C-alpha positions as YAML, in Angstrom:
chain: A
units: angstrom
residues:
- id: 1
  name: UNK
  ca: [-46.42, 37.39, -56.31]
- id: 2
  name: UNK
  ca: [-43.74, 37.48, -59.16]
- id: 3
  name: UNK
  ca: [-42.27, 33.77, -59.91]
- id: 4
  name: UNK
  ca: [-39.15, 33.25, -61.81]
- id: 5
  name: UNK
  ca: [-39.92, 29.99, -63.22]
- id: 6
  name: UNK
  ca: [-40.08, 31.13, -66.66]
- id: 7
  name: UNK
  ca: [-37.04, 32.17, -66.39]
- id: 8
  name: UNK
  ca: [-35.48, 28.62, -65.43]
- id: 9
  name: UNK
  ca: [-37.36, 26.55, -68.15]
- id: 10
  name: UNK
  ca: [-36.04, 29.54, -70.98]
- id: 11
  name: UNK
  ca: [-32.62, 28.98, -69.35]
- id: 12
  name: UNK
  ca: [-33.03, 25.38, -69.57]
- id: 13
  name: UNK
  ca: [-34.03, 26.00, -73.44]
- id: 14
  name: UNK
  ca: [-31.64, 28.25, -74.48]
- id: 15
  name: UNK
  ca: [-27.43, 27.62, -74.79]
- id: 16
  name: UNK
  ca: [-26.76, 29.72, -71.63]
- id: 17
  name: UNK
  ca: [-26.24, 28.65, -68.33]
- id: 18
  name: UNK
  ca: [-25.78, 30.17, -64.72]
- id: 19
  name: UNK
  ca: [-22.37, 30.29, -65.00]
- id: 20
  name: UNK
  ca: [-21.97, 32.18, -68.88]
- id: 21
  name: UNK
  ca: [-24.50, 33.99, -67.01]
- id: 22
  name: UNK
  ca: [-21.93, 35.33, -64.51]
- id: 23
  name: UNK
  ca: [-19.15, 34.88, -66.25]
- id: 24
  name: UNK
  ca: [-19.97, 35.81, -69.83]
- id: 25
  name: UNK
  ca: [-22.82, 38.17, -69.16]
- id: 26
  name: UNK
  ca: [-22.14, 39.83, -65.68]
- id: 27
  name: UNK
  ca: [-25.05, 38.85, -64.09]
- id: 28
  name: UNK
  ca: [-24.60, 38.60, -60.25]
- id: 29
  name: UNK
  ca: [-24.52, 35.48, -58.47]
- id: 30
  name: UNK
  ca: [-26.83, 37.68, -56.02]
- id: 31
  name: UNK
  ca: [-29.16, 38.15, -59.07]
- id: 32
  name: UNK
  ca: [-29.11, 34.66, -59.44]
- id: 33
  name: UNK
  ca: [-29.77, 33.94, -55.98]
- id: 34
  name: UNK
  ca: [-32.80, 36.51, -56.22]
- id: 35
  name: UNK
  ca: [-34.32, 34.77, -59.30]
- id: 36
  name: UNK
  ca: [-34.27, 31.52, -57.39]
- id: 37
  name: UNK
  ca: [-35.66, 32.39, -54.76]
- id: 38
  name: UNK
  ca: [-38.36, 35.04, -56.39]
- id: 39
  name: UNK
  ca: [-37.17, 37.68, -54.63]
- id: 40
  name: UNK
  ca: [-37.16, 41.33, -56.73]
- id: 41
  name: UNK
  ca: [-35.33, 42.26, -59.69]
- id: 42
  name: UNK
  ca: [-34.69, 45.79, -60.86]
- id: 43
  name: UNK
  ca: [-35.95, 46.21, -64.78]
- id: 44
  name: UNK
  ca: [-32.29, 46.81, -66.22]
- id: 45
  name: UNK
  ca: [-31.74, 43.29, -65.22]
- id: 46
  name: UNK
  ca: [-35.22, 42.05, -66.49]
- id: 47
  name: UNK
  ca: [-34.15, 43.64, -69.85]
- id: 48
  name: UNK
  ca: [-30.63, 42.39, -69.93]
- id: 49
  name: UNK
  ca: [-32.13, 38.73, -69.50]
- id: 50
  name: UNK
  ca: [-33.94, 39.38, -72.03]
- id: 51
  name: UNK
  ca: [-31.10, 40.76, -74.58]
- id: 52
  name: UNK
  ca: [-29.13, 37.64, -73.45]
- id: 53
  name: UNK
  ca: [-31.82, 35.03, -73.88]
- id: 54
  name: UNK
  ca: [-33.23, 36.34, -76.46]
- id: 55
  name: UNK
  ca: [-36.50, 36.35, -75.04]
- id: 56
  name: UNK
  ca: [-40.10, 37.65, -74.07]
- id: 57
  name: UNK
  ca: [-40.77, 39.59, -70.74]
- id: 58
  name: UNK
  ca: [-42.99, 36.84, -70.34]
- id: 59
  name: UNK
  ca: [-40.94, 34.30, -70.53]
- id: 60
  name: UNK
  ca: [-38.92, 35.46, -67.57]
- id: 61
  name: UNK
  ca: [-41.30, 36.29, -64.95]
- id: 62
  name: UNK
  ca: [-45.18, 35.48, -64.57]
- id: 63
  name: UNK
  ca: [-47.40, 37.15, -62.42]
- id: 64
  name: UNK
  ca: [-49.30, 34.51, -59.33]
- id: 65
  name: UNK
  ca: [-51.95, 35.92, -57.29]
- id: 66
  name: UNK
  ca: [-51.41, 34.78, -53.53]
...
């Protein structure tokens, strides 16, 4: 199962938050939705976090058997 906690404690780290996300960087509140509720993400978006943030694949998404 993919988990999007990563992705909340970079958020946390970084000078973004949900709503420059949507507003700044038009990321859907549905993609936001998704990511809370570790639903799927399509890889644009997974690299577009990742421009934004600054970040790591890993630090977005970890991989938990189950």
């Amino acid at each position: 199962m993919i988990d999007y906690q990563p992705f909340w404690d970079t958020l946390q780290k970084s000078n973004e938050t949900t709503y420059s996300l949507i507003k700044k960087h038009h990321i859907s509140s549905a993609t936001i939705d998704k990511l809370r509720k570790n639903k799927p993400i399509n890889t644009t978006t997974l690299d577009d976090l990742c421009r934004i943030l600054n970040c790591k694949i890993e630090n977005i998404l970890m991989y938990k058997e189950g």
